[in-house]
Amino acid sequence: MEAIIEARKVEKSYGSEGKGSIQVIAPTDLAIYPGEIMAVLGPSGSGKSTLLRMLTGLAKPSGGEIIHHGHEVGGPCENVSIVFQSFALFPWLTVVENVAAPLKARGILAAERTQRSVRILDTVGLDGFENAYPKELSGGMKQRVGFARALVVEPEVLFMDEPFSALDVLTAENLRGELIELWQSHKMPTRAVFIVTHNIEEAVLLADRIVVLGKNPGRIRTDFRVSLARPRDRKDPLFTQLVDYIYRVLTRPDLAPALQPQPAIAKPAGPQYQMLPHARRGAIAGLLEMLADHNGRDDMYRLAAALSFEIDDLLPVVDAAVVLGFAKVEEGDVEITPQGRAFAEADILRRKELFRTAAMEHIALIRQIRRSLEAKVDHSLPDTFFEDLLDEHFSEEEAKAQLDTAIGWGRYAELFDHDSTARRFFLPEEASASKPEPEAASR
Amino acid sequence: MSPRALSRAVIGERTWSRLLDLLVFAAVLAAIEGVLVIARYWFGAITPAAHISRSPRSLPLYAFYSVVRIAVAYLLSLVFALGYGYIAAYNLRLQGFMIALLDVLQSIPVLSFLPGVMLAMVALFPTRQLGLEFGAILLIFTGQVWNMAFSFYASLRSIPRELREAARIYGFGAWQRFVQLELPYGAIGLVWNSMVSVAGGWFFLMACEMFVLGKRDFRLPGLGSYLQTAASAGDTGAIFWGMGTMIGVILLIDQLVWRPAIAWSDKFKFEQVESSSQASSALLHLLRRSTLLTRFETAVVAPLSERINMRLARGGTHTHTAPRDTAWKTVVAMVGGALLAGAILYGLLQAALTLKTLTGPDVGATFKGAAATFLRVFVALVVASAWTIPAGVAIGFNPKLARFAQPFAQVAASVPATALFPVLLLALVQMGGGLGVGSILLMLLGTQWYVLFNVIAGAMAIPSDLREVADVFRFRPWDRWRTVILPGIFPYLVTGLVTASGGAWNASIVAEYFHFKGRTLSTLGLGAQISSATDAGNFGLLLFSTIVMAALVVTVNRSLWRPLYRLAERRFKLEG
């Protein structure tokens, strides 16, 4: 079957060529075929949205090419639509003007524009709201306008960038059902749907084909078809099995998934600098306490539910517990280590101590900051010193985020302090006074 | 409702809208007549020093001439600001240069251009009034345009990414993107900056309608020249007539132009949820109900816009094209750049030649004057802060007081300080005060309002729970100020002070040097230096003191205001 849009060895990196450049997406092959709903899943930072923007021609790949019906894409693709996470409606245009805007861009006359827009608004269940302004509508209705605007041009491929994540649970479920119905009854002339999401159940519910991305840099980890019959039932054992499988793939970044044979997985490039997961230590403590209560081991899926976290939000916390040596991950389960248990059961002062020991032992960046500060006579260094150091390994934004996380952890551990106005790191007073071994309980 | 009552209501509605149409029609007729009057005057023979009558009967015509000058200058500014902002936002190669240029141009005292621009324009149209008029308009334009350009640039840069992407993926052409995305997104900022700009326009209008250049006397019939003439003659009656007319015109413009514009721009607020408070304007409401205007809209405006769109819509033929060859663009850019560089070089050379006429004592006097004016600006800002901070906080914290005080302050602020100068001077001279101290008062008059309004806005923005904390813990007054109020208003205060200091520098040119009843009052200062150099036609000194002033303003901006701004952004921003 001939692909509609095909990515050939596309990659994306930011920053200048060579030393300072950061690869966001490693060379990747991906094709969108007619007749399927394709879902792309991945943790944040895996470049899902960047991939979508390259496939639509909105973003230019740094390498490789995007082929649309046999031609290389140079600008935004003709005949595709995007449904945006934030809806991206023009607040100063009425509903019908919003929907008619793409038709206006194609040079279609006013009368026909209105007629087609009204018809499509009817299809998505918004008749009667033609002359309302977006701000008068609820979130679900706004996204309906977003759908209508995307469908009015009868796109060949409908792209959706986390279309339901800004909506409440019930509204999202309702819209998903309607999308499936439109697709199955062929009420929309669209030949393929490409949906980016971080919600695993959503992907399993909607998609004929699921692609799971990994991060650092973004790459395809697995790509398989879903053979469940429609309508799909969340309680079907096959459904939950598939959800579980995807959880396991997502939570074991080091494991090569092996459910279906899979064309070569791009290798991560170069040796990696240790990356701090962006988790606050309060969340880490919460996770460890929860684990200790659950007999020291629990399924990631159940933990997320118990903490009412999206898996996307839980992952960095688990990562943080793992790098600190407080927990380890096995087969989609999280298990607490003896150090982790000691931490969960300790009082406030003792926790600080344990955290300090763990951070100095396992976290390269925190160790580096502490050592550098100790080496300086005035025990103080500017942010820029460490930013320059991190810039070689991370994007500018990520370098800042790394430093912020390190500041949060280091402050808690009383290893160093930071002045955000002067943008300098310094040692806490008692530590700089009594230099060698900073004993915490001495207060 | 009974059928009869209903039909009466319909008839009432209909006669009402007929009446509206009649009014609109009359307004159109009046506008045509106005254009004719202006055309006859502009293309008439040149009279550089018109006789200015002090009779109140000539005031309507003078007011009309002044308003036309401001309006034309404003329209020019709007077009220029849109173009400049657009290019600066999208041409990445020119961006840095254009924004830096904006910063410098904003700091150059406009009034120093007065002689150069006037002479050039008169040379361009030696026989028609047009030259003189255009010179005045150009000056007002340079006083209005920069903040508008910057506002539009900043709006364009802050358009949310997904809205841009929607416009791109749905293939919006340049025109559609401008009308449906860029202009609406920038509209609110443009309207507010337009108000500020036009208020500033009045300031310059007063100064450039009447001045002396060497041996040549320039006088344009208008409100500014009327007031100056009346003040020189000490004609108190005429001064009051003039002031009254000016305040009336400003109030009228506020009601007829700005109120409707604000209410109209409300629709472009970028918000996803409807807010409770909405601006309203009775006039806008009425205009929307006029059948004549609606018909004009559907019969002329809509088809025209449709036609433009059809011409520019891409009609779906652009895909699959690799990026177009841009070689010719590079050539054009290089040729343009070379021409520009040549022009700049020539200008520099000419400037150097002009500066050669400078004498040593002149340079010394300029620096002494700069120090004196610097001190004056500083004192003016301190005095302004001293009364506006407590007053502004009181108004901002007290809604009842705000309802009463704000409209009053707005009127007071929109009366151009230059118009009040003659009156104040009269008082100063009678009291026997010198201009050295008096000029500080004059600077204050023009600039304190910026501080006041910003402090009010800042005080209103302090969340009530922070104030409640202070109440609950019984903060003493000083602690309350130190921990809640001052940090809360700090970012607003900085904004107000930046604007005020710019205004004060500009005001020094008219405040430190004054023709009055046939003699010249002046005091030591950079502004006086610029004014007297203009009077004497000493271009070398004029250029030099202008450069010194611009350099001072830029330096103060860079070394004082910008760091304070950053501090405000970082430390004192109240976030939700």
Coordinates of N, CA and C in Angstrom, one line a residue, chain A residues 259-381:
Chain A
L259 N 7.2 -7.5 21.5 CA 5.9 -8.1 21.3 C 5.8 -8.5 19.8
Q260 N 6.1 -7.5 19.0 CA 6.1 -7.7 17.5 C 7.4 -7.5 16.9
P261 N 7.8 -8.2 15.9 CA 9.1 -7.9 15.2 C 9.0 -6.4 14.7
Q262 N 10.2 -5.8 14.8 CA 10.2 -4.4 14.6 C 11.4 -4.0 13.9
P263 N 11.3 -3.2 12.8 CA 12.5 -2.7 12.1 C 13.5 -2.0 13.0
A264 N 14.7 -1.9 12.6 CA 15.8 -1.5 13.5 C 15.4 -0.3 14.3
I265 N 15.8 -0.3 15.6 CA 15.6 0.8 16.5 C 16.8 1.6 16.4
A266 N 16.7 2.9 16.2 CA 17.8 3.8 16.1 C 18.5 3.8 17.5
K267 N 19.9 3.8 17.4 CA 20.6 3.7 18.6 C 20.7 5.1 19.2
P268 N 20.7 5.3 20.5 CA 20.9 6.6 21.1 C 22.3 7.0 20.8
A269 N 22.5 8.3 20.5 CA 23.8 8.8 20.0 C 24.7 9.2 21.2
G270 N 25.9 8.7 21.2 CA 26.9 9.2 22.1 C 26.7 8.8 23.6
P271 N 27.7 9.0 24.4 CA 27.5 8.8 25.8 C 26.7 9.9 26.4
Q272 N 25.8 9.6 27.3 CA 24.9 10.6 27.9 C 25.4 11.1 29.2
Y273 N 25.2 12.4 29.4 CA 25.4 13.0 30.7 C 24.2 12.6 31.5
Q274 N 24.4 12.3 32.8 CA 23.3 12.0 33.7 C 22.3 13.1 33.7
M275 N 21.0 12.7 33.4 CA 20.0 13.7 33.4 C 19.1 13.6 34.6
L276 N 19.0 14.7 35.3 CA 18.1 14.7 36.5 C 16.7 14.7 36.1
P277 N 15.9 13.8 36.6 CA 14.4 13.9 36.4 C 13.9 15.0 37.2
H278 N 12.9 15.8 36.6 CA 12.4 17.0 37.3 C 11.3 16.6 38.2
A279 N 11.7 16.2 39.4 CA 10.7 15.8 40.4 C 11.1 16.6 41.7
R280 N 10.0 17.0 42.4 CA 10.3 17.7 43.7 C 10.5 16.7 44.7
R281 N 11.3 17.0 45.8 CA 11.6 16.0 46.7 C 10.4 15.6 47.5
G282 N 9.4 16.5 47.6 CA 8.2 16.2 48.3 C 7.4 15.0 47.6
A283 N 7.4 15.0 46.3 CA 6.8 14.0 45.6 C 7.6 12.7 45.7
I284 N 8.9 12.8 45.8 CA 9.7 11.6 45.9 C 9.4 10.9 47.3
A285 N 9.3 11.8 48.3 CA 9.0 11.3 49.7 C 7.6 10.6 49.7
G286 N 6.7 11.3 49.0 CA 5.3 10.7 49.0 C 5.3 9.4 48.3
L287 N 6.0 9.2 47.2 CA 6.1 7.9 46.5 C 6.7 6.9 47.4
L288 N 7.8 7.2 48.1 CA 8.4 6.2 48.9 C 7.5 5.8 50.1
E289 N 6.8 6.7 50.7 CA 5.9 6.4 51.8 C 4.8 5.5 51.3
M290 N 4.3 5.8 50.1 CA 3.2 5.0 49.5 C 3.7 3.6 49.3
L291 N 5.0 3.5 48.7 CA 5.6 2.2 48.5 C 5.7 1.4 49.8
A292 N 6.2 2.1 50.8 CA 6.5 1.4 52.1 C 5.1 0.8 52.6
D293 N 4.1 1.6 52.4 CA 2.8 1.1 52.9 C 2.3 -0.1 52.0
H294 N 2.7 -0.1 50.8 CA 2.2 -1.2 49.9 C 3.2 -2.4 49.9
N295 N 3.8 -2.7 51.0 CA 4.7 -3.8 51.2 C 5.9 -3.7 50.3
G296 N 6.3 -2.5 50.0 CA 7.6 -2.3 49.3 C 7.6 -2.5 47.8
R297 N 6.5 -2.9 47.2 CA 6.5 -3.1 45.8 C 5.1 -2.9 45.3
D298 N 5.0 -2.2 44.1 CA 3.7 -2.1 43.5 C 3.8 -1.9 42.0
D299 N 2.7 -2.1 41.4 CA 2.6 -1.9 39.9 C 2.5 -0.4 39.7
M300 N 3.2 0.0 38.7 CA 3.3 1.5 38.3 C 1.9 2.0 38.0
Y301 N 1.1 1.2 37.3 CA -0.2 1.6 36.9 C -1.1 1.9 38.2
R302 N -1.0 0.9 39.2 CA -1.8 1.1 40.4 C -1.3 2.3 41.2
L303 N 0.0 2.4 41.2 CA 0.6 3.6 42.0 C 0.1 4.9 41.4
A304 N 0.1 5.0 40.1 CA -0.4 6.2 39.4 C -1.8 6.5 39.8
A305 N -2.6 5.4 39.8 CA -4.0 5.6 40.2 C -4.2 6.0 41.7
A306 N -3.4 5.4 42.5 CA -3.5 5.6 44.0 C -3.0 7.1 44.3
L307 N -2.1 7.6 43.5 CA -1.6 9.0 43.7 C -2.4 9.9 42.9
S308 N -3.3 9.4 42.2 CA -4.1 10.2 41.1 C -3.1 11.1 40.3
F309 N -2.1 10.4 39.7 CA -1.2 11.0 38.8 C -1.4 10.4 37.4
E310 N -1.2 11.3 36.4 CA -1.0 10.7 35.0 C 0.3 10.0 35.0
I311 N 0.4 8.9 34.2 CA 1.7 8.2 34.2 C 2.8 9.1 33.8
D312 N 2.5 10.1 32.9 CA 3.4 11.1 32.5 C 4.1 11.8 33.6
D313 N 3.2 12.1 34.6 CA 3.7 12.9 35.8 C 4.4 12.0 36.8
L314 N 4.0 10.7 36.8 CA 4.6 9.8 37.8 C 6.0 9.4 37.4
L315 N 6.2 9.3 36.1 CA 7.5 8.7 35.6 C 8.7 9.5 36.2
P316 N 8.7 10.8 36.1 CA 9.9 11.5 36.6 C 10.1 11.3 38.1
V317 N 9.0 11.1 38.8 CA 9.2 10.9 40.3 C 9.9 9.5 40.5
V318 N 9.4 8.5 39.8 CA 10.0 7.2 39.9 C 11.4 7.3 39.5
D319 N 11.7 7.9 38.3 CA 13.1 8.1 37.9 C 14.0 8.7 38.9
A320 N 13.4 9.7 39.6 CA 14.2 10.4 40.6 C 14.5 9.4 41.8
A321 N 13.5 8.7 42.2 CA 13.7 7.7 43.3 C 14.8 6.7 42.9
V322 N 14.7 6.3 41.6 CA 15.7 5.3 41.1 C 17.1 5.8 41.1
V323 N 17.3 7.1 40.5 CA 18.7 7.6 40.5 C 19.2 7.8 41.8
L324 N 18.4 8.1 42.8 CA 18.9 8.3 44.2 C 19.1 7.0 44.9
G325 N 18.8 5.9 44.3 CA 19.0 4.6 44.9 C 18.0 4.3 45.9
F326 N 16.8 5.0 45.9 CA 15.8 4.7 46.9 C 14.8 3.6 46.3
A327 N 14.8 3.4 45.0 CA 13.9 2.4 44.5 C 14.5 1.8 43.2
K328 N 13.9 0.7 42.8 CA 14.3 0.2 41.5 C 13.1 -0.3 40.7
V329 N 13.2 -0.4 39.4 CA 12.0 -0.7 38.6 C 12.2 -2.1 38.0
E330 N 11.2 -2.9 38.1 CA 11.3 -4.3 37.5 C 10.0 -4.6 36.8
E331 N 10.0 -4.9 35.6 CA 8.8 -5.5 34.9 C 7.5 -4.6 35.2
G332 N 7.7 -3.3 35.1 CA 6.6 -2.4 35.3 C 6.2 -2.2 36.8
D333 N 6.9 -2.9 37.7 CA 6.7 -2.7 39.1 C 7.8 -1.8 39.7
V334 N 7.5 -1.0 40.7 CA 8.5 -0.3 41.4 C 8.7 -0.9 42.7
E335 N 10.0 -1.1 43.1 CA 10.3 -1.8 44.4 C 11.2 -0.8 45.2
I336 N 10.9 -0.8 46.5 CA 11.7 0.1 47.3 C 13.0 -0.6 47.8
T337 N 14.1 0.2 47.9 CA 15.4 -0.4 48.3 C 15.5 -0.2 49.8
P338 N 16.4 -0.9 50.5 CA 16.6 -0.7 52.0 C 16.8 0.8 52.3
Q339 N 17.6 1.5 51.5 CA 17.8 3.0 51.7 C 16.5 3.7 51.6
G340 N 15.7 3.3 50.6 CA 14.4 4.0 50.4 C 13.5 3.7 51.6
R341 N 13.5 2.5 52.1 CA 12.7 2.2 53.3 C 13.1 3.0 54.5
A342 N 14.5 3.1 54.7 CA 15.0 3.9 55.8 C 14.5 5.3 55.7
F343 N 14.5 5.8 54.4 CA 14.1 7.2 54.2 C 12.6 7.4 54.6
A344 N 11.8 6.5 54.1 CA 10.4 6.6 54.3 C 10.0 6.5 55.8
E345 N 10.9 5.8 56.6 CA 10.5 5.7 58.0 C 11.2 6.7 58.9
A346 N 12.1 7.5 58.3 CA 12.9 8.4 59.1 C 12.1 9.7 59.5
D347 N 12.6 10.4 60.5 CA 12.0 11.7 60.8 C 12.6 12.8 59.9
I348 N 12.2 14.0 60.1 CA 12.5 15.1 59.2 C 14.0 15.3 59.1
L349 N 14.7 15.4 60.2 CA 16.2 15.6 60.2 C 17.0 14.5 59.6
R350 N 16.6 13.3 60.0 CA 17.2 12.1 59.5 C 17.0 12.0 58.0
R351 N 15.9 12.3 57.5 CA 15.6 12.3 56.1 C 16.5 13.2 55.3
K352 N 16.8 14.4 55.8 CA 17.7 15.3 55.2 C 19.1 14.6 55.0
E353 N 19.5 14.0 56.1 CA 20.8 13.4 56.1 C 20.9 12.3 55.0
L354 N 19.8 11.4 55.0 CA 19.8 10.3 54.1 C 19.8 10.8 52.6
F355 N 19.0 11.9 52.5 CA 18.9 12.5 51.1 C 20.3 13.0 50.7
R356 N 21.0 13.7 51.7 CA 22.3 14.3 51.4 C 23.3 13.2 50.9
T357 N 23.3 12.1 51.7 CA 24.2 11.0 51.4 C 23.9 10.5 50.0
A358 N 22.6 10.3 49.7 CA 22.2 9.7 48.4 C 22.6 10.6 47.3
A359 N 22.3 11.9 47.5 CA 22.5 12.9 46.4 C 24.0 13.0 46.1
M360 N 24.9 13.0 47.2 CA 26.3 13.1 47.0 C 26.9 11.9 46.3
E361 N 26.2 10.8 46.6 CA 26.7 9.5 46.1 C 26.3 9.3 44.6
H362 N 25.1 9.6 44.3 CA 24.5 9.2 43.0 C 24.4 10.4 42.0
I363 N 24.3 11.6 42.4 CA 23.9 12.7 41.5 C 25.2 13.5 41.1
A364 N 25.6 13.3 39.9 CA 26.9 13.9 39.4 C 26.8 15.4 39.5
L365 N 25.7 16.0 39.1 CA 25.6 17.5 39.0 C 25.7 18.1 40.4
I366 N 25.0 17.5 41.4 CA 25.0 18.0 42.8 C 26.4 17.8 43.4
R367 N 27.0 16.7 43.1 CA 28.4 16.5 43.6 C 29.3 17.5 43.0
Q368 N 29.2 17.8 41.7 CA 30.0 18.7 41.0 C 29.8 20.1 41.6
I369 N 28.6 20.5 41.9 CA 28.4 21.9 42.4 C 29.0 22.0 43.8
R370 N 28.8 21.0 44.6 CA 29.3 21.0 46.0 C 30.8 21.1 46.0
R371 N 31.5 20.2 45.2 CA 32.9 20.2 45.1 C 33.5 21.5 44.6
S372 N 32.8 22.0 43.6 CA 33.4 23.3 43.0 C 33.2 24.4 44.1
L373 N 32.1 24.4 44.8 CA 32.0 25.5 45.8 C 33.0 25.3 46.9
E374 N 33.3 24.1 47.3 CA 34.2 23.9 48.4 C 35.6 24.3 47.9
A375 N 35.9 24.2 46.6 CA 37.2 24.5 46.1 C 37.4 26.0 46.1
K376 N 36.3 26.8 46.0 CA 36.5 28.2 45.9 C 36.8 28.8 47.3
V377 N 37.6 29.9 47.3 CA 37.9 30.5 48.6 C 36.7 31.1 49.2
D378 N 35.9 31.9 48.4 CA 34.7 32.5 48.9 C 33.5 31.6 48.9
H379 N 33.7 30.4 48.6 CA 32.6 29.4 48.6 C 31.4 29.9 47.8
S380 N 31.6 30.5 46.6 CA 30.5 31.0 45.9 C 30.9 31.0 44.4
L381 N 29.9 30.7 43.6 CA 30.1 30.6 42.1 C 28.8 31.1 41.4

